[in-house]
CSV table of C-alpha atoms in Angstrom, one decimal:
chain,number,residue,atom,x,y,z
A,3,MET,CA,-32.1,-3.2,-18.3
A,4,LYS,CA,-31.9,-6.4,-20.4
A,5,LYS,CA,-28.3,-8.0,-20.4
A,6,ARG,CA,-26.5,-11.0,-22.2
A,7,LEU,CA,-23.9,-13.2,-21.2
A,8,PHE,CA,-20.7,-12.6,-23.7
A,9,ALA,CA,-18.6,-15.2,-22.4
A,10,ALA,CA,-20.8,-17.8,-20.9
A,11,VAL,CA,-18.5,-19.0,-18.4
A,12,ALA,CA,-14.7,-18.0,-20.4
A,13,SER,CA,-13.3,-20.9,-18.1
A,14,LEU,CA,-9.3,-20.8,-17.8
A,15,ALA,CA,-10.1,-23.5,-15.9
A,16,VAL,CA,-6.6,-24.3,-14.8
A,17,LEU,CA,-6.6,-27.6,-12.8
A,18,ILE,CA,-7.2,-27.8,-9.2
A,19,GLY,CA,-5.8,-25.4,-6.4
A,20,SER,CA,-6.8,-22.9,-3.7
A,21,ALA,CA,-7.0,-19.1,-3.8
A,22,LEU,CA,-6.1,-17.5,-0.9
A,23,PRO,CA,-8.5,-15.3,0.6
A,24,VAL,CA,-7.4,-11.6,0.4
A,25,SER,CA,-8.1,-10.7,3.9
A,26,ALA,CA,-6.7,-11.9,7.4
A,27,GLU,CA,-9.0,-15.2,7.1
A,28,GLY,CA,-6.3,-16.5,5.1
A,29,ALA,CA,-3.7,-15.8,8.5
A,30,ASP,CA,-1.7,-19.1,10.0
A,31,ASP,CA,-1.9,-18.1,13.2
A,32,LYS,CA,-1.3,-21.4,14.7
A,33,ASN,CA,2.2,-22.1,14.0
A,34,SER,CA,3.9,-21.5,17.3
A,35,ASP,CA,7.4,-22.2,16.3
A,36,LEU,CA,7.1,-18.5,14.6
A,37,ALA,CA,7.5,-15.1,16.6
A,38,SER,CA,7.3,-17.1,19.8
A,39,GLY,CA,9.4,-14.4,21.5
A,40,ALA,CA,7.5,-11.6,20.1
A,41,LYS,CA,4.7,-9.8,22.3
A,42,SER,CA,3.0,-9.3,18.9
A,43,ALA,CA,3.8,-10.0,15.3
A,44,ILE,CA,2.1,-10.3,11.7
A,45,LEU,CA,3.3,-11.2,8.4
A,46,MET,CA,1.6,-9.6,5.3
A,47,GLU,CA,2.1,-9.8,1.5
A,48,LEU,CA,2.8,-6.4,0.3
A,49,GLU,CA,0.2,-6.2,-2.8
A,50,THR,CA,-3.1,-7.5,-1.7
A,51,GLY,CA,-2.7,-6.8,2.1
A,52,THR,CA,-3.2,-10.7,2.8
A,53,VAL,CA,-2.5,-11.4,6.0
A,54,LEU,CA,-0.2,-14.9,5.9
A,55,PHE,CA,0.4,-15.4,9.8
A,56,GLU,CA,-0.5,-13.3,12.9
A,57,LYS,CA,0.0,-13.5,16.7
A,58,ASN,CA,-1.8,-10.9,19.0
A,59,ALA,CA,-1.8,-8.8,15.7
A,60,ASP,CA,-4.0,-6.0,17.5
A,61,GLU,CA,-3.0,-5.8,20.8
A,62,LYS,CA,-1.6,-2.1,21.4
A,63,LEU,CA,2.0,-2.0,22.1
A,64,GLU,CA,4.7,0.9,21.9
A,65,PRO,CA,6.2,0.9,19.0
A,66,ALA,CA,9.8,3.0,19.7
A,67,SER,CA,11.4,4.3,16.6
A,68,VAL,CA,9.1,1.6,14.1
A,69,THR,CA,7.2,5.1,14.4
A,70,LYS,CA,9.2,7.1,12.4
A,71,ILE,CA,7.9,4.7,9.2
A,72,MET,CA,4.7,7.1,9.4
A,73,THR,CA,7.1,10.0,9.6
A,74,MET,CA,9.1,9.0,6.5
A,75,GLY,CA,5.8,8.0,4.6
A,76,LEU,CA,4.2,11.7,5.3
A,77,VAL,CA,7.6,12.9,3.9
A,78,LEU,CA,7.5,11.2,0.5
A,79,GLU,CA,3.9,12.2,0.2
A,80,GLN,CA,4.6,15.5,0.2
A,81,VAL,CA,7.5,14.9,-2.6
A,82,ALA,CA,5.3,13.0,-4.4
A,83,ALA,CA,2.7,16.2,-4.6
A,84,GLY,CA,5.3,18.5,-5.4
A,85,LYS,CA,5.1,20.2,-1.9
A,86,LEU,CA,8.8,19.4,-1.0
A,87,SER,CA,12.1,18.6,-2.3
A,88,MET,CA,14.8,16.3,-1.3
A,89,ASP,CA,16.6,19.6,-2.0
A,90,ASP,CA,15.0,21.3,0.2
A,91,MET,CA,17.4,22.4,3.2
A,92,VAL,CA,16.1,22.2,7.1
A,93,THR,CA,17.2,24.7,9.4
A,94,ALA,CA,17.3,22.6,12.8
A,95,SER,CA,14.9,24.0,15.7
A,96,GLU,CA,16.3,23.8,19.4
A,97,ASN,CA,13.5,21.4,19.9
A,98,ALA,CA,14.8,18.9,17.3
A,99,ARG,CA,18.2,19.6,18.7
A,100,SER,CA,17.0,18.6,22.3
A,101,MET,CA,15.5,15.0,21.4
A,102,GLY,CA,18.5,13.2,22.7
A,103,GLY,CA,18.7,8.8,22.5
A,104,THR,CA,19.8,7.9,18.8
A,105,GLU,CA,20.2,10.9,17.1
A,106,ILE,CA,23.1,12.6,14.7
A,107,ASN,CA,23.9,15.3,16.9
A,108,LEU,CA,21.7,18.6,15.4
A,109,ASP,CA,22.8,21.7,16.3
A,110,LYS,CA,20.2,24.3,16.6
A,111,GLY,CA,20.2,26.5,13.4
A,112,GLU,CA,22.3,23.6,11.5
A,113,GLN,CA,21.0,23.3,7.9
A,114,MET,CA,20.8,20.0,6.5
A,115,SER,CA,19.0,18.8,3.2
A,116,VAL,CA,15.5,17.0,3.0
A,117,TYR,CA,17.0,13.9,1.2
A,118,ASP,CA,20.5,13.8,4.4
A,119,LEU,CA,17.4,13.8,7.0
A,120,MET,CA,15.4,11.1,5.7
A,121,MET,CA,18.7,8.9,5.0
A,122,SER,CA,19.4,9.6,8.9
A,123,VAL,CA,16.0,8.6,9.7
A,124,ALA,CA,16.4,5.5,7.9
A,125,VAL,CA,19.4,4.2,8.4
A,126,ALA,CA,20.9,5.8,12.1
A,127,SER,CA,17.3,6.3,13.3
A,128,ALA,CA,17.9,9.6,14.4
A,129,ASN,CA,15.3,11.2,16.6
A,130,ASP,CA,16.5,14.9,15.6
A,131,ALA,CA,16.3,14.1,12.1
A,132,ALA,CA,12.4,13.3,12.4
A,133,VAL,CA,11.8,15.8,14.1
A,134,ALA,CA,13.4,18.6,11.6
A,135,LEU,CA,11.9,16.9,9.0
A,136,GLY,CA,8.0,16.9,11.2
A,137,GLU,CA,8.9,20.7,11.9
A,138,HIS,CA,10.2,21.9,8.1
A,139,ILE,CA,6.8,19.9,6.8
A,140,THR,CA,4.7,22.4,9.3
A,141,GLY,CA,6.3,25.3,9.8
A,142,GLY,CA,8.1,24.6,12.6
A,143,SER,CA,5.2,22.6,15.0
A,144,GLU,CA,6.1,19.3,15.8
A,145,ASP,CA,2.4,18.9,17.4
A,146,ALA,CA,0.8,19.7,13.6
A,147,PHE,CA,3.0,17.4,12.3
A,148,VAL,CA,1.9,14.7,14.9
A,149,ASP,CA,-1.9,15.3,13.8
A,150,MET,CA,-1.0,14.9,10.2
A,151,MET,CA,0.6,11.3,11.3
A,152,ASN,CA,-2.5,10.8,13.2
A,153,ARG,CA,-5.0,11.8,9.9
A,154,LYS,CA,-3.1,9.8,8.4
A,155,ALA,CA,-3.4,6.7,10.5
A,156,GLU,CA,-7.1,7.4,10.3
A,157,GLU,CA,-7.3,7.3,7.1
A,158,LEU,CA,-5.1,3.6,6.2
A,159,GLY,CA,-7.1,1.7,8.8
A,160,MET,CA,-5.0,2.1,11.2
A,161,ASN,CA,-7.6,1.7,13.9
A,162,ASN,CA,-5.8,0.8,16.9
A,163,THR,CA,-2.7,3.6,16.2
A,164,HIS,CA,-2.4,7.0,18.3
A,165,PHE,CA,1.1,8.8,17.7
A,166,GLU,CA,2.3,11.8,20.4
A,167,ASN,CA,5.2,12.0,18.7
A,168,THR,CA,7.6,12.0,15.3
A,169,ASN,CA,10.0,9.3,16.7
A,170,GLY,CA,8.7,7.4,19.2
A,171,LEU,CA,10.4,8.2,22.2
A,172,PRO,CA,8.6,7.3,25.0
A,173,ALA,CA,5.1,9.2,25.5
A,174,ASP,CA,1.9,8.4,27.5
A,175,GLY,CA,-0.9,6.8,24.4
A,176,HIS,CA,1.9,6.5,22.0
A,177,LEU,CA,0.8,3.0,21.1
A,178,THR,CA,0.2,1.5,17.8
A,179,THR,CA,-0.6,-3.0,16.7
A,180,ALA,CA,1.7,-5.3,14.6
A,181,ARG,CA,-1.2,-4.9,12.3
A,182,ASP,CA,-1.3,-1.5,11.3
A,183,VAL,CA,2.3,-1.0,11.5
A,184,ALA,CA,2.0,-3.6,8.5
A,185,LEU,CA,-0.5,-1.1,6.9
A,186,MET,CA,1.7,2.1,7.6
A,187,THR,CA,4.7,0.4,5.9
A,188,ARG,CA,2.8,-0.5,3.1
A,189,PHE,CA,1.9,2.9,2.6
A,190,LEU,CA,5.6,4.0,3.0
A,191,LEU,CA,6.2,1.3,0.4
A,192,SER,CA,3.8,2.6,-2.0
A,193,PHE,CA,6.6,5.4,-2.6
A,194,GLU,CA,9.2,4.1,-5.2
A,195,GLN,CA,11.8,5.9,-3.4
A,196,ALA,CA,11.4,4.2,-0.2
A,197,THR,CA,13.4,1.5,-0.3
A,198,GLU,CA,16.3,4.4,-1.4
A,199,PHE,CA,16.5,4.8,2.2
A,200,THR,CA,15.2,2.2,4.0
A,201,ALA,CA,17.8,-0.1,1.9
A,202,THR,CA,20.9,1.5,2.5
A,203,ASN,CA,23.3,-0.1,4.6
A,204,ARG,CA,25.8,2.8,5.3
A,205,TYR,CA,25.3,6.6,4.6
A,206,PRO,CA,28.1,9.5,5.5
A,207,ILE,CA,26.1,12.7,6.6
A,208,ARG,CA,28.1,16.3,6.8
A,209,SER,CA,30.9,15.0,4.3
A,210,ASP,CA,31.7,18.6,3.9
A,211,THR,CA,32.5,19.1,7.6
A,212,ASN,CA,33.3,16.1,10.4
A,213,GLU,CA,31.9,13.8,8.2
A,214,TYR,CA,30.0,10.7,9.9
A,215,MET,CA,29.6,7.4,8.3
A,216,MET,CA,25.9,6.0,9.5
A,217,ARG,CA,25.5,2.0,9.3
A,218,ASN,CA,21.6,0.6,9.3
A,219,SER,CA,20.4,-0.2,12.5
A,220,ASN,CA,18.1,-3.3,10.7
A,221,ALA,CA,21.1,-5.9,10.6
A,222,LEU,CA,18.7,-7.6,7.7
A,223,VAL,CA,19.7,-5.1,5.3
A,224,ARG,CA,23.2,-6.8,5.1
A,225,GLU,CA,21.7,-10.6,6.2
A,226,TYR,CA,19.1,-11.4,3.9
A,227,GLU,CA,18.5,-11.6,0.8
A,228,GLY,CA,16.4,-9.3,-1.1
A,229,CYS,CA,15.8,-6.9,2.6
A,230,ILE,CA,14.5,-3.8,1.4
A,231,GLY,CA,14.5,-2.2,5.0
A,232,VAL,CA,12.2,-1.1,7.3
A,233,LYS,CA,13.0,0.0,10.5
A,234,THR,CA,14.1,-0.8,14.3
A,235,GLY,CA,12.9,0.6,17.5
A,236,TYR,CA,13.5,0.2,20.6
A,237,THR,CA,13.0,1.6,24.1
A,238,LYS,CA,13.4,0.0,27.4
A,239,THR,CA,9.5,-0.1,27.7
A,240,ALA,CA,9.2,-1.0,24.3
A,241,GLY,CA,11.7,-3.8,23.6
A,242,HIS,CA,13.0,-4.6,20.6
A,243,CYS,CA,10.4,-4.2,17.8
A,244,LEU,CA,11.1,-4.6,13.7
A,245,SER,CA,9.2,-3.8,10.7
A,246,SER,CA,11.3,-5.7,7.8
A,247,ALA,CA,10.0,-6.0,4.3
A,248,ALA,CA,11.8,-8.4,1.6
A,249,THR,CA,11.5,-9.1,-2.0
A,250,LYS,CA,11.7,-12.1,-4.1
A,251,ASN,CA,10.1,-13.8,-7.4
A,252,GLY,CA,7.9,-10.4,-7.6
A,253,MET,CA,6.7,-11.2,-4.1
A,254,THR,CA,7.4,-8.6,-1.1
A,255,LEU,CA,6.5,-9.3,2.5
A,256,ILE,CA,6.1,-7.3,5.5
A,257,ALA,CA,7.1,-9.0,8.8
A,258,VAL,CA,6.1,-7.1,11.9
A,259,VAL,CA,7.7,-8.4,15.5
A,260,LEU,CA,6.7,-6.2,18.4
A,261,GLY,CA,8.2,-6.7,22.2
A,262,GLU,CA,10.8,-9.0,21.4
A,263,SER,CA,13.5,-9.3,24.8
A,264,ASP,CA,16.6,-9.0,22.5
A,265,SER,CA,17.7,-7.7,18.9
A,266,LYS,CA,19.2,-10.6,18.3
A,267,THR,CA,16.0,-12.5,18.4
A,268,ARG,CA,14.1,-10.0,16.8
A,269,PHE,CA,16.4,-10.6,13.5
A,270,GLN,CA,16.3,-14.1,13.7
A,271,GLU,CA,12.5,-14.1,14.5
A,272,SER,CA,11.7,-11.6,11.4
A,273,LYS,CA,14.1,-13.7,8.8
A,274,ASP,CA,11.8,-17.2,10.2
A,275,LEU,CA,8.6,-15.1,9.4
A,276,LEU,CA,10.0,-14.4,5.6
A,277,ASP,CA,11.2,-17.5,5.0
A,278,TYR,CA,7.9,-19.1,6.1
A,279,GLY,CA,5.6,-16.9,3.8
A,280,PHE,CA,8.1,-17.4,0.6
A,281,ALA,CA,8.2,-21.1,1.2
A,282,LYS,CA,4.6,-21.4,1.6
A,283,TYR,CA,3.4,-18.6,-0.9
A,284,GLU,CA,3.4,-17.2,-4.3
A,285,LEU,CA,1.5,-14.5,-6.3
A,286,TYR,CA,-0.6,-15.2,-9.2
A,287,ARG,CA,-1.5,-13.4,-12.1
A,288,PRO,CA,-4.5,-14.3,-14.0
A,289,GLU,CA,-4.5,-13.9,-17.5
A,290,VAL,CA,-7.5,-12.6,-18.5
A,291,THR,CA,-8.6,-11.2,-22.3
A,292,PHE,CA,-11.5,-8.7,-21.9
A,293,GLU,CA,-14.5,-8.9,-24.4
A,294,GLN,CA,-14.0,-5.9,-27.2
A,295,THR,CA,-17.2,-4.2,-28.3
A,296,GLU,CA,-17.6,-1.4,-30.4
A,297,SER,CA,-20.8,0.1,-29.2
A,298,ILE,CA,-24.2,-0.3,-27.8
A,299,PRO,CA,-27.7,0.9,-29.1
A,300,VAL,CA,-28.8,3.8,-26.4
A,301,LYS,CA,-32.7,4.6,-26.4
A,302,LYS,CA,-33.8,7.8,-26.4
A,303,GLY,CA,-30.9,9.6,-27.0
A,304,VAL,CA,-30.0,12.2,-29.7
A,305,VAL,CA,-27.6,9.3,-31.1
A,306,SER,CA,-28.6,5.4,-31.7
A,307,ARG,CA,-25.7,4.1,-30.5
A,308,VAL,CA,-22.8,4.6,-27.6
A,309,GLU,CA,-19.0,3.6,-27.9
A,310,VAL,CA,-18.3,1.3,-25.4
A,311,VAL,CA,-14.4,1.6,-23.3
A,312,SER,CA,-13.4,-2.5,-22.1
A,313,PRO,CA,-11.7,-2.3,-19.2
A,314,SER,CA,-7.9,-1.2,-19.0
A,315,THR,CA,-6.9,-1.5,-15.7
A,316,GLU,CA,-3.8,-4.4,-14.6
A,317,ILE,CA,-5.7,-7.5,-13.6
A,318,ALA,CA,-4.9,-7.7,-9.7
A,319,PRO,CA,-2.6,-10.6,-8.4
A,320,VAL,CA,-4.2,-13.5,-6.2
A,321,LEU,CA,-2.0,-15.1,-3.4
A,322,ILE,CA,-2.4,-18.7,-3.5
A,323,ALA,CA,-0.9,-21.7,-2.2
A,324,LYS,CA,2.9,-22.4,-3.7
A,325,GLY,CA,3.0,-24.7,-6.3
A,326,THR,CA,-1.0,-24.7,-6.8
A,327,GLN,CA,-2.9,-23.2,-9.5
A,328,PRO,CA,-6.3,-21.9,-8.8
A,329,GLU,CA,-9.5,-22.7,-11.1
A,330,VAL,CA,-10.2,-19.7,-13.1
A,331,GLU,CA,-13.4,-18.4,-14.5
A,332,VAL,CA,-14.0,-15.2,-16.2
A,333,HIS,CA,-17.6,-13.6,-16.5
A,334,THR,CA,-18.4,-10.8,-18.9
A,335,GLN,CA,-22.0,-9.0,-19.1
A,336,LEU,CA,-22.7,-6.6,-21.1
A,337,GLU,CA,-26.1,-4.2,-21.3
A,338,GLN,CA,-28.1,-4.8,-24.7
A,339,SER,CA,-29.0,-1.3,-24.6
A,340,VAL,CA,-29.2,1.5,-22.4
A,341,THR,CA,-31.3,4.4,-22.2
A,342,ALA,CA,-30.5,8.6,-22.3
A,343,PRO,CA,-29.3,10.4,-20.2
A,344,VAL,CA,-26.2,8.4,-20.3
A,345,GLU,CA,-23.1,9.9,-18.2
A,346,GLN,CA,-19.8,9.2,-19.7
A,347,GLY,CA,-17.7,6.9,-17.8
A,348,SER,CA,-20.8,5.3,-16.4
A,349,ALA,CA,-20.6,1.5,-16.2
A,350,VAL,CA,-22.4,-0.6,-19.2
A,351,GLY,CA,-20.9,-4.0,-18.3
A,352,THR,CA,-19.0,-5.7,-16.1
A,353,THR,CA,-16.0,-8.3,-16.1
A,354,THR,CA,-16.4,-10.5,-13.1
A,355,LEU,CA,-12.9,-13.0,-12.3
A,356,ILE,CA,-13.4,-16.0,-10.1
A,357,LEU,CA,-11.0,-18.2,-8.7
A,358,ASP,CA,-11.9,-21.1,-7.0
A,359,GLY,CA,-15.5,-20.2,-6.6
A,360,LYS,CA,-14.5,-16.9,-4.4
A,361,GLU,CA,-15.0,-13.3,-7.0
A,362,VAL,CA,-11.5,-11.8,-6.5
A,363,GLY,CA,-12.2,-8.9,-8.8
A,364,ARG,CA,-14.8,-7.2,-11.0
A,365,TYR,CA,-13.3,-4.9,-13.9
A,366,GLU,CA,-16.6,-1.9,-15.8
A,367,TYR,CA,-16.9,-1.5,-19.4
A,368,THR,CA,-17.8,2.2,-19.7
A,369,ALA,CA,-20.0,4.4,-22.1
A,370,LYS,CA,-17.2,6.4,-23.9
A,371,THR,CA,-18.8,9.7,-24.3
A,372,ALA,CA,-22.1,11.0,-22.6
A,373,VAL,CA,-25.4,10.8,-24.8
A,374,GLU,CA,-28.2,13.5,-23.8
A,375,GLN,CA,-31.9,12.5,-23.7
A,376,ARG,CA,-34.1,13.1,-27.2
A,377,THR,CA,-35.9,16.3,-26.6
A,378,PHE,CA,-40.0,15.6,-27.6
A,379,ILE,CA,-39.7,17.9,-30.7
A,380,GLU,CA,-36.4,15.3,-31.8
A,381,SER,CA,-38.3,12.4,-31.2
A,382,MET,CA,-41.4,13.3,-33.0
A,383,LYS,CA,-38.7,14.1,-36.3
A,384,ILE,CA,-37.8,10.7,-35.6
A,385,VAL,CA,-41.1,8.9,-35.8
A,386,PHE,CA,-41.9,11.3,-38.9
A,387,TYR,CA,-38.9,10.8,-40.9
A,388,LYS,CA,-39.6,6.8,-40.3
A,389,MET,CA,-43.1,7.6,-41.8
A,390,MET,CA,-42.1,9.4,-44.8
A,391,THR,CA,-39.1,6.9,-45.2
A,392,MET,CA,-41.6,3.5,-45.6
């Protein structure tokens, strides 16, 4: 099919600049001052997934309680799907009660709401609460919930992760990487309610009996401006771990450090990573106006034209070096005509967004309705009508 260029180059040329590619290729792993004490680390921008810094980011390590990020994400996914309510009451099993380590001391048979258990996981890093939530979702089987965790990890592209439990207690084969932790942190933060739990500093449980005030194990929620959580972790073999996130000027960064020697260092090096990202990068949102076209011709169709739906998708932001502006080009092409049959929603044109010579977005124009192909008899009727009106 022939095509025409509606906007030859609708060039929004905005001086000189350099847009970062939305991939790990933009990572700066040469700054030896960052995360020097961590075995593995990564800094990622939330919305685009751009990696700004990495150090041994694909080395498989124990995550300790950072594991609970996936547990919380799956709970919120169940809530979003309408399969679970924050007001649902969960009954603790003997298995949950027996977890040990950091816990809220659930008794067998004790009932607590999903909401309070989520707070217990996010704020107090409670192992027993994580197990209770997993068992509740799967009808009593922690193993079944762990299977859900591993399936979700595969779905998210966490290619170097395998979970053995819901909470990160030491177990053979329970491993992940800094990159994969960043990916599951993005998954958790994709739910708007996530920060209601992860950014909470203090929260009381058992207010009707023996009230206990939990305090967030992540010091950054108190010490770092814009921090929205996310999760600490520690075991003797894993070392001190942390996945943290903060938002400033409309941009959210995720910093992951694994295998730090002490808690103070993990918090300081996470701050340093976040400071580095906010100082050097920012999100750029190109302003693009899509061409408006009412319809295009249809060949061999039961109707002669089909209406065109312009792209309605919000233009995705691009991460750029702070203080620069990229050169933006917008190319729009629409089909000169289409041939029936035409499916509703089928592409009839595109707008391509190019920053500094690199394609960063493609948006489709689509057919508003389906158009069936004319039959032979219908075609003959049209020919006959044209002959009679000549």
